[in-house]
PDB file of C-alpha atoms in Angstrom:
ATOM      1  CA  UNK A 958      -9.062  -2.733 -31.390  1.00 95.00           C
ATOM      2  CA  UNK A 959      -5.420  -2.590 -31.889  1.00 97.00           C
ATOM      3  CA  UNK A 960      -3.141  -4.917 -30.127  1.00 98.00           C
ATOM      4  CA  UNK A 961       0.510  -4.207 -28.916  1.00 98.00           C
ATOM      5  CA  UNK A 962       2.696  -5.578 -25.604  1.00 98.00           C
ATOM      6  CA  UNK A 963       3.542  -4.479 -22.639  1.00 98.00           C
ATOM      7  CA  UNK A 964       6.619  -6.288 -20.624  1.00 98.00           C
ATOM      8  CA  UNK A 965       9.857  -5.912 -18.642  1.00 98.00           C
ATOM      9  CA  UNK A 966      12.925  -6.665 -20.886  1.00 98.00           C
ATOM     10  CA  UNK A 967      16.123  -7.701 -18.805  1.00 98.00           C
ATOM     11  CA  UNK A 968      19.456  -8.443 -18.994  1.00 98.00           C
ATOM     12  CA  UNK A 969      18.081 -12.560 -18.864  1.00 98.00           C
ATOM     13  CA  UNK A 970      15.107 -12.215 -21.405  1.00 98.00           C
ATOM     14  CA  UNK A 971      14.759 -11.755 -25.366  1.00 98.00           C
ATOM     15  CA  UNK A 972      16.131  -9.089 -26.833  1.00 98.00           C
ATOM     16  CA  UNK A 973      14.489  -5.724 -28.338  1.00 98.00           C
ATOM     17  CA  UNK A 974      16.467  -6.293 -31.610  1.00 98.00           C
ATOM     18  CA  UNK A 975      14.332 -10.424 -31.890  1.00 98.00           C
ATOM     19  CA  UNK A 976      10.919  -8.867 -29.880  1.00 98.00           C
ATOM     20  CA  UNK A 977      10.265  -5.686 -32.635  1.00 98.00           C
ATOM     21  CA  UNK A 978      10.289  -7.780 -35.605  1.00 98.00           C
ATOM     22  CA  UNK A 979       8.549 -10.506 -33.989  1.00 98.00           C
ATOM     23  CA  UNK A 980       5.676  -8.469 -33.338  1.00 98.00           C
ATOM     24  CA  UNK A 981       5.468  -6.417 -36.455  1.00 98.00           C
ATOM     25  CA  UNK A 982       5.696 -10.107 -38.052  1.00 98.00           C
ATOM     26  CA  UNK A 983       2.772 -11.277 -36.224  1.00 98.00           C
ATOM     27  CA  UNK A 984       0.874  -8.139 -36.752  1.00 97.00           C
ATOM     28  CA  UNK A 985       1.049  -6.612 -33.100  1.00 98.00           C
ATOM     29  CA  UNK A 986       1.537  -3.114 -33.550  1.00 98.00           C
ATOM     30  CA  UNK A 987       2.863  -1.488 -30.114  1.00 98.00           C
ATOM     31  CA  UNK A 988       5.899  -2.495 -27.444  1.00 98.00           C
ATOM     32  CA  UNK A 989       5.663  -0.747 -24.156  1.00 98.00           C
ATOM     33  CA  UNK A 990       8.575  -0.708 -22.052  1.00 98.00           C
ATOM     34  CA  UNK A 991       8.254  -0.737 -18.160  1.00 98.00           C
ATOM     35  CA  UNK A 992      10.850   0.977 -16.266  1.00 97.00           C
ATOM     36  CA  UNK A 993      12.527   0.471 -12.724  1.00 97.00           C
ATOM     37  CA  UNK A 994      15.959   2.268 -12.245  1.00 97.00           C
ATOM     38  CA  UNK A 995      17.060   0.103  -9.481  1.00 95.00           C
ATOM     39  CA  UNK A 996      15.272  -1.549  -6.234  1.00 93.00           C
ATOM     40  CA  UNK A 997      16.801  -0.734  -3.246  1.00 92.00           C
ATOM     41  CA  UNK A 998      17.211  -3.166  -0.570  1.00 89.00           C
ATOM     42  CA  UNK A 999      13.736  -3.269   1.596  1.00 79.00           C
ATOM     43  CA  UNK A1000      12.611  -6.328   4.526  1.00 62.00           C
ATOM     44  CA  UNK A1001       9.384  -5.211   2.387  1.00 69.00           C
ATOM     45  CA  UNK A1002      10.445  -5.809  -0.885  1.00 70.00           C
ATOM     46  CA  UNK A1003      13.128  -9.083  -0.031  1.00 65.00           C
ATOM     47  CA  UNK A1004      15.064 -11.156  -2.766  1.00 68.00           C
ATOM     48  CA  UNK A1005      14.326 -10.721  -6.143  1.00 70.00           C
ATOM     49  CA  UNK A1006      11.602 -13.422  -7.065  1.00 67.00           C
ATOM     50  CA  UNK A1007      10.571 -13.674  -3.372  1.00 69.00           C
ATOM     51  CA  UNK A1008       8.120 -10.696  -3.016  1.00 80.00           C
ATOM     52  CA  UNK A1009       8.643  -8.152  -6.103  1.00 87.00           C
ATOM     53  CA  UNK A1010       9.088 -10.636  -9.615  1.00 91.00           C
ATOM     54  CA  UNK A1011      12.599 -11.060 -10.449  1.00 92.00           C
ATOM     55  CA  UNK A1012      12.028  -8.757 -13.760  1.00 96.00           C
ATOM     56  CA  UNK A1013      11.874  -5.778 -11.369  1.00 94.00           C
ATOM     57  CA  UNK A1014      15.370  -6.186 -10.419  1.00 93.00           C
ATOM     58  CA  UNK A1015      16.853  -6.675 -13.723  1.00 96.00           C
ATOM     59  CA  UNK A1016      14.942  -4.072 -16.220  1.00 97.00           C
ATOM     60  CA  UNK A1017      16.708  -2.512 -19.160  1.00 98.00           C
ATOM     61  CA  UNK A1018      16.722   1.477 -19.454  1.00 98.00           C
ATOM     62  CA  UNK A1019      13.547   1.858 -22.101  1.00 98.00           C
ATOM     63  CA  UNK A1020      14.709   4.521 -24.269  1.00 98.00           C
ATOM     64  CA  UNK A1021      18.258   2.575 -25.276  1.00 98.00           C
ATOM     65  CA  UNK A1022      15.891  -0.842 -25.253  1.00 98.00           C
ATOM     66  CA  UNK A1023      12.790   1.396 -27.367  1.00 98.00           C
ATOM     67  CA  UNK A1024      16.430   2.412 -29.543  1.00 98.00           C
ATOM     68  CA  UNK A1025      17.564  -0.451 -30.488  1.00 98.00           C
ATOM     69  CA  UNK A1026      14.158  -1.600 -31.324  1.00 98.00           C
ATOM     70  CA  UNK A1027      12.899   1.306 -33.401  1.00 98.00           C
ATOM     71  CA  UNK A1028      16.479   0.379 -35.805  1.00 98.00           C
ATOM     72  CA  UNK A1029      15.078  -3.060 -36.581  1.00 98.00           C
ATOM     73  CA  UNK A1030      11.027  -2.020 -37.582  1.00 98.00           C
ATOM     74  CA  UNK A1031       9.334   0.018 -39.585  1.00 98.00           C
ATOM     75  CA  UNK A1032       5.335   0.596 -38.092  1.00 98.00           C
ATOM     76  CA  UNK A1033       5.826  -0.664 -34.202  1.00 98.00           C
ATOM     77  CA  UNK A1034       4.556   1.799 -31.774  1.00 98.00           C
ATOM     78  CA  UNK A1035       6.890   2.486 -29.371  1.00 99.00           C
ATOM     79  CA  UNK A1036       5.960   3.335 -25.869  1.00 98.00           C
ATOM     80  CA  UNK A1037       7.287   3.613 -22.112  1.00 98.00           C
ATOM     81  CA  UNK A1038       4.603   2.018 -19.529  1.00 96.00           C
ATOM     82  CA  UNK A1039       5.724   3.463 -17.878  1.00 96.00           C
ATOM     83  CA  UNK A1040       8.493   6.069 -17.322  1.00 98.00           C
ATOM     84  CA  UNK A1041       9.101   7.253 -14.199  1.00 98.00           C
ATOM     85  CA  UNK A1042       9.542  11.107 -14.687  1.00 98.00           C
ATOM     86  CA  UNK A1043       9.334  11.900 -10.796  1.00 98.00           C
ATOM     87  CA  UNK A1044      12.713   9.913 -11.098  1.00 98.00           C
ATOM     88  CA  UNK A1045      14.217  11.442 -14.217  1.00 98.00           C
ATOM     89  CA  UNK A1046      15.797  14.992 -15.061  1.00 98.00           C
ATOM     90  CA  UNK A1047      12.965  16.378 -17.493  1.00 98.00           C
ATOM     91  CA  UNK A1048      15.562  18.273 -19.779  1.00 98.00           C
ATOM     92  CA  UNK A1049      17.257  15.330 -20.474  1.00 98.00           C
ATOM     93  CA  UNK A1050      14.374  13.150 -20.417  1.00 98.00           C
ATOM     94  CA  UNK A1051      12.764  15.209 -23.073  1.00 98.00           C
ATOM     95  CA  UNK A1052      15.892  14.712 -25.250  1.00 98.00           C
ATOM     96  CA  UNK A1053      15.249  10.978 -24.642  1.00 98.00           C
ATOM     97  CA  UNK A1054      11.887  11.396 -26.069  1.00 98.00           C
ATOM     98  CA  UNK A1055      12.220  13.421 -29.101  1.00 98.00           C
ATOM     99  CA  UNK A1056      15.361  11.458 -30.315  1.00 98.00           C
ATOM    100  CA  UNK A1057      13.592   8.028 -30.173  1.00 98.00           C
ATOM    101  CA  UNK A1058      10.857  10.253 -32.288  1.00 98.00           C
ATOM    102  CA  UNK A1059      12.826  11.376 -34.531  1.00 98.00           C
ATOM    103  CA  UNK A1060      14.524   7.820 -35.111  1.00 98.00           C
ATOM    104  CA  UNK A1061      11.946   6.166 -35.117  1.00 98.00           C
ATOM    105  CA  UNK A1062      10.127   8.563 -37.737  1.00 98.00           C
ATOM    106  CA  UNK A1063       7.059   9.204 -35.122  1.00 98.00           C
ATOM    107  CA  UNK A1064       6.575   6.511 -33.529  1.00 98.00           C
ATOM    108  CA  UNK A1065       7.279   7.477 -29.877  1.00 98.00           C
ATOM    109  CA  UNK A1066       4.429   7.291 -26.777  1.00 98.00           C
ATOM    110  CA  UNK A1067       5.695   8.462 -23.876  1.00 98.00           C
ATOM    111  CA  UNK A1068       3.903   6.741 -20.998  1.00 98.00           C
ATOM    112  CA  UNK A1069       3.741   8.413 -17.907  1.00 98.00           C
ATOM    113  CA  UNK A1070       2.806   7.949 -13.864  1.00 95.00           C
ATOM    114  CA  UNK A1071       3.818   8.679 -10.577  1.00 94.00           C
ATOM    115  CA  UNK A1072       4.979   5.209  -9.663  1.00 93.00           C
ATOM    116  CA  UNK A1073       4.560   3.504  -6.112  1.00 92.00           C
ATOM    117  CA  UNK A1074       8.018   2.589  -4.850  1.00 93.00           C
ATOM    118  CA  UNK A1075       8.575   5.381  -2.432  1.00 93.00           C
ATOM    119  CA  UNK A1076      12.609   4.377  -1.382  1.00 92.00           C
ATOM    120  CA  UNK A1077      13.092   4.353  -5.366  1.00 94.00           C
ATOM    121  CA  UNK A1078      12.142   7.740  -5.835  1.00 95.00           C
ATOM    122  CA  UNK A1079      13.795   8.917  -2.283  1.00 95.00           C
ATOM    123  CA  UNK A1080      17.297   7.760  -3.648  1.00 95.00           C
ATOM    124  CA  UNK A1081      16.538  10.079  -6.623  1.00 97.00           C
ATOM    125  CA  UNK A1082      16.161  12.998  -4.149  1.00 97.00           C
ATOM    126  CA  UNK A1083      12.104  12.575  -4.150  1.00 97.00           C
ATOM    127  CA  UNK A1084      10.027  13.164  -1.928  1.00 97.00           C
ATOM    128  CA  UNK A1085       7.089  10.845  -1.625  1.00 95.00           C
ATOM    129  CA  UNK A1086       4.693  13.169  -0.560  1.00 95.00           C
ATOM    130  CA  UNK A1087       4.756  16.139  -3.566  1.00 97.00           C
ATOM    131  CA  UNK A1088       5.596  13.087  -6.225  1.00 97.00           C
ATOM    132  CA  UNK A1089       2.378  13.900  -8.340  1.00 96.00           C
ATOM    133  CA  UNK A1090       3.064  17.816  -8.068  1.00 97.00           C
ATOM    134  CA  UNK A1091       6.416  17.261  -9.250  1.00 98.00           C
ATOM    135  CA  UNK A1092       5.325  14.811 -12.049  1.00 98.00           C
ATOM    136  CA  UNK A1093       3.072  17.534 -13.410  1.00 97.00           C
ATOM    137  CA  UNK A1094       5.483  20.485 -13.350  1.00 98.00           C
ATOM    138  CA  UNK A1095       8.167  17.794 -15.238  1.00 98.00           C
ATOM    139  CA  UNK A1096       5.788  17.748 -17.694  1.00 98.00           C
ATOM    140  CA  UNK A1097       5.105  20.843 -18.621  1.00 98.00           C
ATOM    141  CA  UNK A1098       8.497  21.557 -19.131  1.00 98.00           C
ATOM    142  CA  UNK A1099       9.111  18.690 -21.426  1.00 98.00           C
ATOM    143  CA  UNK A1100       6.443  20.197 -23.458  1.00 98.00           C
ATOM    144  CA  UNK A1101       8.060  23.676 -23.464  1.00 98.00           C
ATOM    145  CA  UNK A1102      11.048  22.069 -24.181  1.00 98.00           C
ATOM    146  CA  UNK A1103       9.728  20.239 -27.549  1.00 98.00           C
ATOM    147  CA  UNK A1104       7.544  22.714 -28.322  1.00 98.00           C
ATOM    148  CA  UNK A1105       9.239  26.208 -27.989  1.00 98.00           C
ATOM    149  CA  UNK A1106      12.533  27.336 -30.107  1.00 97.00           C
ATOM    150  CA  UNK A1107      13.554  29.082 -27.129  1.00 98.00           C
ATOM    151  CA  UNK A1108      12.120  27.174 -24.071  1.00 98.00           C
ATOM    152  CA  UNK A1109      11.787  28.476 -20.814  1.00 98.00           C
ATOM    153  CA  UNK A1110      10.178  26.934 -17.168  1.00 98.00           C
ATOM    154  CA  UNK A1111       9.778  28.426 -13.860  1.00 98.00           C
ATOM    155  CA  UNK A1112       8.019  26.366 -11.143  1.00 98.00           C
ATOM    156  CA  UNK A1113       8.626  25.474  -7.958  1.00 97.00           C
ATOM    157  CA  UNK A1114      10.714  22.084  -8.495  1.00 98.00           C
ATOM    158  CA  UNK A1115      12.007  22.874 -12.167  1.00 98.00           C
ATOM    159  CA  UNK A1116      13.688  25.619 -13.047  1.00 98.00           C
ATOM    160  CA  UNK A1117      15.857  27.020 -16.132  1.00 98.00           C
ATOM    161  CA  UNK A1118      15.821  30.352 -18.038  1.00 98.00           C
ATOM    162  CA  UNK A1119      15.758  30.450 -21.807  1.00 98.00           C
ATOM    163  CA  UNK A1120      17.532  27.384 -23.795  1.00 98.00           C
ATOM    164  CA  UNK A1121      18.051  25.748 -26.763  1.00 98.00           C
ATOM    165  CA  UNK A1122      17.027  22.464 -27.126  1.00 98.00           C
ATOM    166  CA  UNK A1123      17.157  19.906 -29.684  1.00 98.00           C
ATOM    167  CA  UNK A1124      15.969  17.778 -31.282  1.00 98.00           C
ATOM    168  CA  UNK A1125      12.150  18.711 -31.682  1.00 98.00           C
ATOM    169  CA  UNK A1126       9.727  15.896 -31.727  1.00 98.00           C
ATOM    170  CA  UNK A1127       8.467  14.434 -35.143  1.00 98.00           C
ATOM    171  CA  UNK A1128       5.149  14.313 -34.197  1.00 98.00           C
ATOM    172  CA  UNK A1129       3.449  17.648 -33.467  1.00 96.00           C
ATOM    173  CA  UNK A1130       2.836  19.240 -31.300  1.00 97.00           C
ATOM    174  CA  UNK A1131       4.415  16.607 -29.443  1.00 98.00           C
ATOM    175  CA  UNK A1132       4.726  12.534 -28.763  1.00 98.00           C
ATOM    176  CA  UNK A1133       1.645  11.478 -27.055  1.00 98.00           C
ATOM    177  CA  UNK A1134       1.510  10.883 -23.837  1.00 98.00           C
ATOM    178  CA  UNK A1135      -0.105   8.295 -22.218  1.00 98.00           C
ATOM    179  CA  UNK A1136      -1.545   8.976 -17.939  1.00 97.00           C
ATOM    180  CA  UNK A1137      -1.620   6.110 -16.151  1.00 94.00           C
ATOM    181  CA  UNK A1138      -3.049   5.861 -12.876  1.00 90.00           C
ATOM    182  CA  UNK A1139      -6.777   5.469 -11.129  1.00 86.00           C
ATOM    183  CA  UNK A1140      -7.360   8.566  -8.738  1.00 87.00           C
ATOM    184  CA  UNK A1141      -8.607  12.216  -9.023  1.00 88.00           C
ATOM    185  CA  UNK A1142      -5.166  13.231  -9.517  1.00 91.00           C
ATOM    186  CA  UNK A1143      -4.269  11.483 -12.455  1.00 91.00           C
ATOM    187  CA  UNK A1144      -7.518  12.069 -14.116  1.00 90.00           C
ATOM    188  CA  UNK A1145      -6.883  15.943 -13.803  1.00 93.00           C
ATOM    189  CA  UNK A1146      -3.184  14.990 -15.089  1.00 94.00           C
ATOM    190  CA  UNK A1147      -5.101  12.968 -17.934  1.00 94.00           C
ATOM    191  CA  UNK A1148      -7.645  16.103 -18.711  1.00 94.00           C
ATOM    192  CA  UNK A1149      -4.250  18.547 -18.915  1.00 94.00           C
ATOM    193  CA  UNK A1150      -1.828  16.753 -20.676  1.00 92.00           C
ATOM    194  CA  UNK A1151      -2.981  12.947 -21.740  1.00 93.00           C
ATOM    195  CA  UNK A1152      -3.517  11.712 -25.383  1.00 96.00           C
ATOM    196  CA  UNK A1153      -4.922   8.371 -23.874  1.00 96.00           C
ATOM    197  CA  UNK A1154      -5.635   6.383 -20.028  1.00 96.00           C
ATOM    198  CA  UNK A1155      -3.610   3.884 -19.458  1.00 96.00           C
ATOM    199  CA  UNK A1156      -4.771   2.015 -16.671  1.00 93.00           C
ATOM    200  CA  UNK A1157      -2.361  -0.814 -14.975  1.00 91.00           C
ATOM    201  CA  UNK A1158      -3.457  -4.286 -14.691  1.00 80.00           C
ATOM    202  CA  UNK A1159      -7.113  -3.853 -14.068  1.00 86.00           C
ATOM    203  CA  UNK A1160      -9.905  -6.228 -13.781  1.00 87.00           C
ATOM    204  CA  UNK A1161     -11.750  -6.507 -17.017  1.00 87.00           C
ATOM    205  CA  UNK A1162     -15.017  -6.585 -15.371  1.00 88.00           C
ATOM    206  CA  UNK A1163     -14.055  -3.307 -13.734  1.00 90.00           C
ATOM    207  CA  UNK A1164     -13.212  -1.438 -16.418  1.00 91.00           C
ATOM    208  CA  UNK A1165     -16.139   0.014 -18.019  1.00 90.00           C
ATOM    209  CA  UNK A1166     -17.285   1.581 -14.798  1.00 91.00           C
ATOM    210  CA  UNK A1167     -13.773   3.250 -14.457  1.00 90.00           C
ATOM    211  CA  UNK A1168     -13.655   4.307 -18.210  1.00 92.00           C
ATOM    212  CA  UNK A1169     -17.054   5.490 -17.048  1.00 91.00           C
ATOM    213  CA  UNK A1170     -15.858   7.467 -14.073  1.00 90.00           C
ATOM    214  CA  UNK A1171     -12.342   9.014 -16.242  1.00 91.00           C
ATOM    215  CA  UNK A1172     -14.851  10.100 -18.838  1.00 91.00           C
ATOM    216  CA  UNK A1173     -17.039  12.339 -15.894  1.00 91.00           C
ATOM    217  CA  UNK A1174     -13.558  13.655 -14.685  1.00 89.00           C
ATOM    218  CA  UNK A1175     -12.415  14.511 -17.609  1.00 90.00           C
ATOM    219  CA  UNK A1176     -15.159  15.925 -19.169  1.00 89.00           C
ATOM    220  CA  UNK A1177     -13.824  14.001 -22.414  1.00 86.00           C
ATOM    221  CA  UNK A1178     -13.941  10.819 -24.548  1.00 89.00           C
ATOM    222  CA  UNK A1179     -10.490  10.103 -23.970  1.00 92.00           C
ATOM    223  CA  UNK A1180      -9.200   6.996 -25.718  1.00 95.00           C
ATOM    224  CA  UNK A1181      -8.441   3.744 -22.993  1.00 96.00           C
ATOM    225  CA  UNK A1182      -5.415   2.370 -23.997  1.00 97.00           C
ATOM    226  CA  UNK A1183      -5.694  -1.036 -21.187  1.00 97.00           C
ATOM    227  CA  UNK A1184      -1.586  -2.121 -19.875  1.00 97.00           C
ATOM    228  CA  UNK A1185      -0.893  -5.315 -19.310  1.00 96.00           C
ATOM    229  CA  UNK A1186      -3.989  -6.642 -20.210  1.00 96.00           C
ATOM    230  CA  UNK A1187      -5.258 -10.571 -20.737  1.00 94.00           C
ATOM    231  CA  UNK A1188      -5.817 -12.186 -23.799  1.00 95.00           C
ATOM    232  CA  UNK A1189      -8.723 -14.729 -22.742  1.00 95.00           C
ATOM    233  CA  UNK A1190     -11.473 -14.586 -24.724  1.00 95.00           C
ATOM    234  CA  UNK A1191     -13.496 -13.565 -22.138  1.00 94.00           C
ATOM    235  CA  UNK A1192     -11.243 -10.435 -21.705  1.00 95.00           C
ATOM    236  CA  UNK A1193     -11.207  -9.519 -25.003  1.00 96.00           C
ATOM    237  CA  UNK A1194     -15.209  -9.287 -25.536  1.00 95.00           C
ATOM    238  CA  UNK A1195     -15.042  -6.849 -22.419  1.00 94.00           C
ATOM    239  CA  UNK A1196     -12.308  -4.714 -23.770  1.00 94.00           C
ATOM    240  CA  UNK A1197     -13.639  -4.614 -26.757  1.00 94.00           C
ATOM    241  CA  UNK A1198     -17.385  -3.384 -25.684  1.00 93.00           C
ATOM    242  CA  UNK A1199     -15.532  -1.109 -23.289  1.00 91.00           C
ATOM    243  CA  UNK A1200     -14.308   0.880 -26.361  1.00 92.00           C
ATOM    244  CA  UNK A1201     -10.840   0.433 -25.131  1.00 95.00           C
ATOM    245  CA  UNK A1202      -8.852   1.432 -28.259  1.00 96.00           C
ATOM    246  CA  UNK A1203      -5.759  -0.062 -27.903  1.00 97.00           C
ATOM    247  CA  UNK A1204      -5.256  -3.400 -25.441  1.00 97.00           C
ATOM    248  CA  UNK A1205      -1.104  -3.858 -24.434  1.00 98.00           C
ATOM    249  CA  UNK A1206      -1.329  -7.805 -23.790  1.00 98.00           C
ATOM    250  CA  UNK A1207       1.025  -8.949 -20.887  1.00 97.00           C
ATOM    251  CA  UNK A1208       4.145 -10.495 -22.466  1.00 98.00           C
ATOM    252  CA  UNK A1209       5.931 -12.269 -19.913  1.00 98.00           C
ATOM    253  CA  UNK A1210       9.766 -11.669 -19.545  1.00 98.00           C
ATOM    254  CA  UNK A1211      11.585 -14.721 -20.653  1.00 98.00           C
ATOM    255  CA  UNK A1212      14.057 -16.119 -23.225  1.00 98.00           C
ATOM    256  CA  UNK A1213      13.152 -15.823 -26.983  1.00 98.00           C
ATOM    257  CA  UNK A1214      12.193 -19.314 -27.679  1.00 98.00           C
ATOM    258  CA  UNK A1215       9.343 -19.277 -25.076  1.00 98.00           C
ATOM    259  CA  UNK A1216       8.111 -15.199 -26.136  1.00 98.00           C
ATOM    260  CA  UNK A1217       7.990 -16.335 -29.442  1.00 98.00           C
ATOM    261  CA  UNK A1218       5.691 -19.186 -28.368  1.00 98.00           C
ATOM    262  CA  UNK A1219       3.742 -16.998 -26.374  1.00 98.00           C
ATOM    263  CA  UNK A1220       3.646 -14.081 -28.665  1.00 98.00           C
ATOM    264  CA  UNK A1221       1.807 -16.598 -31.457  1.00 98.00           C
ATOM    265  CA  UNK A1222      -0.972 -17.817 -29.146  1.00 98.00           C
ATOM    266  CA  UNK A1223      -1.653 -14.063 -28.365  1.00 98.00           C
ATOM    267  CA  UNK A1224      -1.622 -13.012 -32.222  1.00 98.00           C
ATOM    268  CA  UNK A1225      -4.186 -15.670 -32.539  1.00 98.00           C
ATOM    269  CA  UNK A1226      -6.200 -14.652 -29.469  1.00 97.00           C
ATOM    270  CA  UNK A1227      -6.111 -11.103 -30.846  1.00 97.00           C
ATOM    271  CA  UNK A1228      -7.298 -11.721 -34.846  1.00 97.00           C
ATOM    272  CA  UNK A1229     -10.952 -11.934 -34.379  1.00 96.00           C
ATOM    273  CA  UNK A1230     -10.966  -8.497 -32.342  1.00 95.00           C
ATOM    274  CA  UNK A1231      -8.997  -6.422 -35.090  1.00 91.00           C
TER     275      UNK A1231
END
């Protein structure tokens, strides 16, 4: 298996510039980036640290943290996980994409689902209800948009006639993208568009049924790519006879002297599963 990171990076914990070449050092291959634009104020949702972890509150933009880390390494995968493109302008969002790519020399995943926090997405101008319709239709027009010299989209929540855009994507035809989510929906979202699952958090013990399930949706052998997973021992032997391909450990957000701490027990968790 390979082993990368997922985590929230904030304005309070260690920097992208000290967390890529601390992973590439310890021979981690992959950051994902989480994203939250904002949390708006909710009797649901409270203080930040009282309901929702205080990292939600405080996360960096991914693509200008994913920048800044893609300056200072030379192998580290570098993923969102995930964006959230019901919440984003696609044209733009593509450009976002392709110039970490190209940056980066190929090294871009974009991660992709249709998030839960329904007033986040309202204050974007999104409705709740058609999120997963307009996730898809986003998507396809990122594609035409790094695929196509002259790109063009017509759907019923994007819109634009022929255009220029650049640049194109390093890796072809495009950056992967990695579907996260666990219903019907996403697995049809997974079967059209996805590289790899990337399912959130889950309970090792329940994963091999649910690869199991993905598999008879998909009608594929799509690669499991498991986000914020544990690095227990116990955790690891199930990944690992789950064929997961790639396990994102969950990095906790923090200063650099206590990542770094963390970051070498999980490098030593991870060496007898490479």
């Amino acid at each position: 298996m390979k082993f990368g990171v997922a985590t929230f990076l904030t304005d309070e914990s260690i920097r992208p510039t000290a967390l890529g070449p601390a992973l590439e050092e310890r021979g981690l291959d992959a950051l994902f980036l989480a994203e939250h634009t904002h949390i708006p104020v909710d009797p649901h949702i409270g203080e930040p640290g009282s309901v929702l972890p205080r990292q939600y509150f405080r996360t960096l933009d991914p693509f200008v943290a994913l920048g800044a880390a893609a300056a200072v390494t030379r192998t580290l995968t570098l993923g969102t996980g995930i964006a959230l493109l019901v919440q984003r302008d696609p044209i733009t969002t593509a450009k976002e994409v392709a110039t970490l790519d190209l940056i980066s020399d190929g090294r871009a995943v974009f991660g992709v689902g249709a998030g839960w926090n329904r007033a986040e997405m309202a204050h974007h101008g999104t409705d709740p209800r058609t999120r997963g319709a307009l996730l898809d239709e986003r998507l396809r027009a990122m594609i035409e948009l790094w695929t196509k010299e002259k790109a063009e989209f017509h759907g019923n929540f994007v819109d634009f006639g022929p255009s220029y855009a650049w640049p194109k994507p390093v890796q072809q035809p495009h950056p992967p993208i990695y579907v996260g989510g666990d219903s019907e929906a996403a697995w049809a979202r997974l079967a059209a568009y996805g590289a790899a699952w990337m399912p959130n958090n889950v309970v090792p013990e329940d994963l091999a049924a649910k690869v199991t399930r993905m598999r008879e949706a998909t009608g594929t052998r799509t690669p499991v790519v498991v986000h914020a997973a544990q690095y227990d021992s116990k955790s690891l032997e199930t990944y690992a006879s789950a064929g997961v391909e790639r396990v994102l450990l969950d990095l906790p957000t923090a200063p650099e002297d206590e990542v770094l701490k963390v970051l070498d027990e999980m490098a030593a968790a991870a060496a007898p599963y490479r």
